[in-house]
C-alpha cells in the first residue's frame, strides 16, 4: 500500500507539501497540487480520511434530510442521492440519510435538505452548519432546482404547436414555490395565447387524477391536452382516457414533469419535462462543500428544462 512518503518521492516534493495538498489545498499552488494529485493517482494512494478529519476538525459527513413522507427507494430520490454521493465521494465525504426526527443525532459538516415546507423554515434557519436546499423556495435559502415556470411554459407551447385547442392544468395541491412556478408557467402561456385557464389541484397520487378525469369525462372535449405538474398525475390521466376509450394522442394529449422513471413505464410513454436529477444532486453536493470551504457559493443554481418526447402528444 502506497504511503505519503511514496507520493512525495514520485512528485519530487516534500512530505509536508503532500500533507498540505491533502489537508489545506487552498494554501498550495495549482502547479504543486497537479504534481501531487498525479502521483497519488499513479500510486492509487488514498488519504487516511479519519486522520484528515482530525486535522481539519471535521466529520467528513454531509447529512441529506428528506422532509417529505416518501419512499426513498423511489427512482426520483434514488437519482438525487446518487448525484449527491458522486460529488461527495470525489472529495472524500460521506453521505448520511436522515429524517427530521433524527437530524440532530451525530455531528456533520453540512446539510442538504429536500421536501422543505413552510413549517420547517424556523428550525432550518437555526442550523449552524452550511445548508443547501434541493427545491425552489421563497424563504431565502440557497437552492438547486429546475426552472419550473419555464418548463411548463415550454411544454404548453409544444402542445399548442401540435394543434390542441384546450389546455387543462392538473397541478399539485400545495402552496410551495415549485408548484406555484409551474402554475405561473401555465398561466403565462394561456395569457400569451389568449386562452381561458382551467386548473385543478390534487395530492400527488395518480389515482386522484384518474378518478377525476373519469368522473368528469363529459366536460373534456376532444382536442384537449392535460398539462400535468408531475408524471405521476399524468399517468392517472392516461389511465382514465384509456378507460373511457379516448384516443391518445390524436384526440387527447398529456404532458408531465420529472422524466425520471414513471414517464417511461407509462403506455404510451409520457411526453414530459425531464429534470436532470443526478446532475442537480451533484450540484447540491458541490455547493454545500463550497460553503464549507468558504468559497463564494451564495445564490441558487437553476437548471434549464428539457422536453423529452413520448407518445402522448401528436407527432
XYZ file of C-alpha atoms in Angstrom:
315
model
C 0.000 0.000 0.000
C 1.407 3.380 -1.018
C 2.399 5.835 1.710
C 2.594 9.593 1.978
C 6.369 9.336 1.547
C 5.942 7.345 -1.685
C 3.744 10.114 -3.089
C 6.287 12.757 -2.067
C 9.136 10.900 -3.771
C 7.224 10.379 -7.013
C 6.072 14.020 -7.126
C 9.573 15.185 -6.136
C 8.223 17.312 -3.301
C 8.454 17.183 0.473
C 6.209 15.076 2.669
C 4.966 18.338 4.218
C 3.867 19.576 0.784
C 1.851 16.406 0.130
C 0.207 16.762 3.534
C -0.641 20.390 2.788
C -2.165 19.472 -0.595
C -4.396 16.907 1.103
C -5.415 18.907 4.168
C -5.108 22.545 3.080
C -5.195 22.673 -0.743
C -6.047 26.386 -0.668
C -2.510 27.045 0.642
C -0.793 25.328 -2.299
C -0.268 26.484 -5.891
C -2.195 24.780 -8.670
C 1.065 23.517 -10.163
C 2.054 21.722 -6.963
C -1.425 20.319 -6.499
C -1.327 18.899 -10.024
C 2.022 17.178 -9.353
C 0.790 15.645 -6.112
C -2.599 14.565 -7.491
C -0.905 12.905 -10.452
C 1.430 10.989 -8.145
C -1.496 9.946 -5.937
C -3.360 8.622 -8.973
C -0.356 6.688 -10.282
C 0.214 5.064 -6.886
C -3.522 4.639 -6.193
C -2.926 6.446 -2.912
C -5.937 7.114 -0.701
C -5.550 9.611 2.153
C -6.402 8.492 5.665
C -9.787 10.158 5.929
C -10.003 9.774 9.705
C -6.655 11.488 10.152
C -7.642 14.176 7.659
C -10.848 14.827 9.562
C -8.946 15.158 12.839
C -6.520 17.631 11.292
C -9.306 19.803 9.869
C -11.636 19.331 12.861
C -14.371 17.977 10.611
C -16.528 14.869 10.377
C -16.356 14.414 6.561
C -20.120 13.780 6.711
C -22.933 15.609 4.901
C -26.475 14.897 6.024
C -29.264 14.620 3.450
C -32.522 15.347 5.230
C -35.663 14.264 3.376
C -38.627 16.033 4.947
C -41.322 14.591 2.692
C -43.135 11.439 3.711
C -41.947 9.384 0.754
C -40.415 6.050 -0.117
C -36.687 6.772 -0.511
C -36.290 3.903 -2.987
C -38.479 5.813 -5.451
C -36.354 6.439 -8.580
C -36.537 10.232 -8.226
C -34.875 10.199 -4.815
C -32.502 7.388 -5.701
C -31.224 9.504 -8.604
C -30.868 12.506 -6.307
C -28.846 10.514 -3.762
C -26.619 9.028 -6.464
C -25.794 12.519 -7.711
C -25.032 13.842 -4.232
C -22.933 10.786 -3.340
C -20.853 11.133 -6.506
C -19.967 14.727 -5.700
C -19.159 13.985 -2.065
C -17.129 10.887 -2.882
C -14.854 12.915 -5.143
C -13.919 14.981 -2.087
C -13.745 12.061 0.388
C -17.013 12.979 2.106
C -19.735 10.546 3.158
C -23.495 10.940 2.720
C -25.796 10.236 5.643
C -29.543 9.966 5.050
C -31.653 11.333 7.899
C -35.210 12.436 8.640
C -36.397 15.472 10.580
C -36.725 13.317 13.691
C -33.040 12.377 13.898
C -31.289 15.227 12.122
C -29.607 16.283 15.387
C -28.211 12.831 16.165
C -24.477 12.844 15.482
C -22.337 15.622 14.061
C -21.784 16.634 10.442
C -20.164 19.362 8.342
C -23.243 20.458 6.412
C -26.783 19.722 5.285
C -28.694 19.152 2.077
C -32.444 19.413 2.654
C -35.268 18.385 0.352
C -39.022 18.488 0.797
C -38.912 21.872 2.540
C -42.292 23.196 3.660
C -43.211 26.389 5.497
C -43.351 24.785 8.997
C -39.710 23.692 8.583
C -38.321 27.170 7.978
C -37.757 28.194 11.606
C -35.627 25.226 12.668
C -33.664 25.220 9.393
C -32.787 28.883 9.945
C -31.265 27.866 13.290
C -28.858 25.322 11.768
C -25.278 26.343 12.475
C -23.662 24.373 9.618
C -23.783 25.210 5.885
C -27.060 24.247 4.254
C -28.336 23.868 0.675
C -31.964 23.152 -0.217
C -32.933 20.919 -3.108
C -36.046 22.577 -4.469
C -37.151 26.098 -5.256
C -38.189 28.078 -2.179
C -39.203 31.618 -1.225
C -37.649 31.591 2.248
C -34.202 32.884 1.345
C -32.347 29.549 1.394
C -29.873 28.838 -1.408
C -31.310 26.084 -3.586
C -30.801 23.896 -6.638
C -33.761 23.202 -8.925
C -35.107 23.145 -12.466
C -36.626 26.292 -13.967
C -40.161 25.180 -13.128
C -42.009 28.083 -14.718
C -40.124 27.836 -17.987
C -40.556 24.056 -18.104
C -44.356 24.177 -18.027
C -44.442 27.102 -20.424
C -42.246 25.239 -22.925
C -44.339 22.102 -22.880
C -47.584 24.099 -23.120
C -46.170 25.856 -26.173
C -45.345 22.483 -27.702
C -48.889 21.230 -27.104
C -50.334 24.292 -28.818
C -47.952 23.847 -31.723
C -49.321 20.302 -32.133
C -52.795 21.733 -32.679
C -54.522 21.108 -29.338
C -57.056 23.824 -28.603
C -57.862 23.258 -24.914
C -55.129 23.174 -22.245
C -56.218 21.878 -18.824
C -53.699 22.172 -15.974
C -53.634 19.464 -13.293
C -51.363 20.664 -10.506
C -50.266 19.636 -7.036
C -52.296 20.688 -4.011
C -49.507 22.602 -2.268
C -48.597 26.230 -1.684
C -44.876 25.642 -2.179
C -42.773 27.638 -4.623
C -42.019 24.939 -7.202
C -45.715 24.302 -7.792
C -46.571 27.997 -7.879
C -43.857 28.471 -10.503
C -45.262 25.641 -12.610
C -48.734 27.153 -12.367
C -47.272 30.524 -13.323
C -45.761 28.990 -16.461
C -49.150 27.620 -17.479
C -50.952 30.880 -16.740
C -48.361 32.897 -18.630
C -48.749 30.734 -21.710
C -52.537 30.881 -21.513
C -52.356 34.661 -21.314
C -49.904 34.873 -24.214
C -52.161 32.609 -26.290
C -55.349 34.466 -25.238
C -56.888 31.278 -23.870
C -59.019 30.811 -20.746
C -57.180 28.881 -17.977
C -58.707 25.751 -16.484
C -56.877 24.470 -13.398
C -57.373 21.707 -10.832
C -55.171 20.621 -7.917
C -54.567 17.212 -6.326
C -52.289 15.400 -3.945
C -49.551 13.747 -5.966
C -51.332 10.408 -6.487
C -52.238 9.012 -9.903
C -55.467 7.514 -8.560
C -56.830 11.009 -7.859
C -56.382 12.314 -11.402
C -57.632 9.028 -12.826
C -60.841 9.279 -10.800
C -61.264 12.978 -11.592
C -60.950 12.651 -15.362
C -63.145 9.553 -15.358
C -65.885 11.231 -13.312
C -65.797 14.477 -15.344
C -65.211 12.905 -18.736
C -68.175 14.641 -20.382
C -66.704 18.104 -19.789
C -63.422 17.454 -21.622
C -63.855 17.949 -25.336
C -61.693 16.272 -27.921
C -58.574 18.214 -28.858
C -57.787 18.752 -25.160
C -54.311 18.365 -23.678
C -53.819 17.779 -19.961
C -50.746 19.677 -18.748
C -49.749 17.866 -15.546
C -47.421 19.108 -12.803
C -45.877 15.628 -12.355
C -45.548 12.387 -14.286
C -47.470 10.644 -11.513
C -50.508 12.844 -12.107
C -50.126 12.316 -15.857
C -50.239 8.527 -15.503
C -53.620 8.810 -13.785
C -54.960 10.884 -16.683
C -53.645 8.356 -19.181
C -55.448 5.508 -17.417
C -58.726 7.441 -17.303
C -58.631 8.303 -21.015
C -57.884 4.679 -21.886
C -60.743 3.541 -19.674
C -63.107 5.927 -21.463
C -61.968 4.827 -24.909
C -60.316 8.126 -25.839
C -57.537 8.134 -28.402
C -54.097 9.249 -27.188
C -52.607 11.373 -28.705
C -54.944 12.133 -31.621
C -57.991 13.129 -29.568
C -56.375 13.877 -26.204
C -52.841 14.853 -25.259
C -50.979 14.517 -21.964
C -47.766 16.073 -20.659
C -45.890 15.502 -17.420
C -42.987 16.855 -15.404
C -39.973 14.969 -13.932
C -38.862 12.415 -16.540
C -37.089 10.150 -14.065
C -38.880 6.825 -14.408
C -42.677 6.903 -14.381
C -42.955 8.534 -17.788
C -41.005 5.611 -19.258
C -43.212 2.841 -17.849
C -46.446 4.501 -18.959
C -48.078 3.263 -22.148
C -47.749 5.265 -24.297
C -44.688 6.912 -22.798
C -45.451 10.381 -21.497
C -44.056 13.487 -23.128
C -42.569 15.330 -20.179
C -40.135 17.893 -18.818
C -37.073 15.865 -17.875
C -35.272 17.012 -14.773
C -31.527 16.318 -14.597
C -31.892 14.921 -11.080
C -28.479 13.205 -10.866
C -26.738 16.372 -12.080
C -28.784 18.507 -9.694
C -27.829 16.171 -6.853
C -24.160 16.597 -7.745
C -24.660 20.365 -7.799
C -26.143 20.218 -4.282
C -23.104 18.283 -3.092
C -20.630 20.659 -4.716
C -22.489 23.703 -3.422
C -22.544 22.597 0.207
C -18.840 21.675 0.028
C -18.090 25.115 -1.395
C -19.899 26.641 1.555
C -17.877 24.509 3.959
C -14.611 25.630 2.369
C -15.929 29.218 2.438
C -15.782 29.668 -1.295
C -18.089 32.207 -2.912
C -21.133 29.994 -3.255
C -24.003 32.293 -2.352
C -27.094 32.184 -4.523
C -29.143 29.481 -6.198
C -28.438 27.248 -9.165
C -31.257 26.762 -11.674
C -31.098 24.086 -14.383
C -32.703 24.620 -17.766
C -35.680 22.320 -18.507
C -35.536 19.812 -21.358
C -38.529 18.299 -23.160
C -38.455 14.515 -23.517
C -40.747 13.352 -26.287
C -43.000 10.384 -25.666
C -46.192 9.195 -27.292
C -48.787 11.375 -25.580
C -48.605 14.349 -27.947
C -49.242 14.320 -31.693
C -46.208 13.937 -33.914
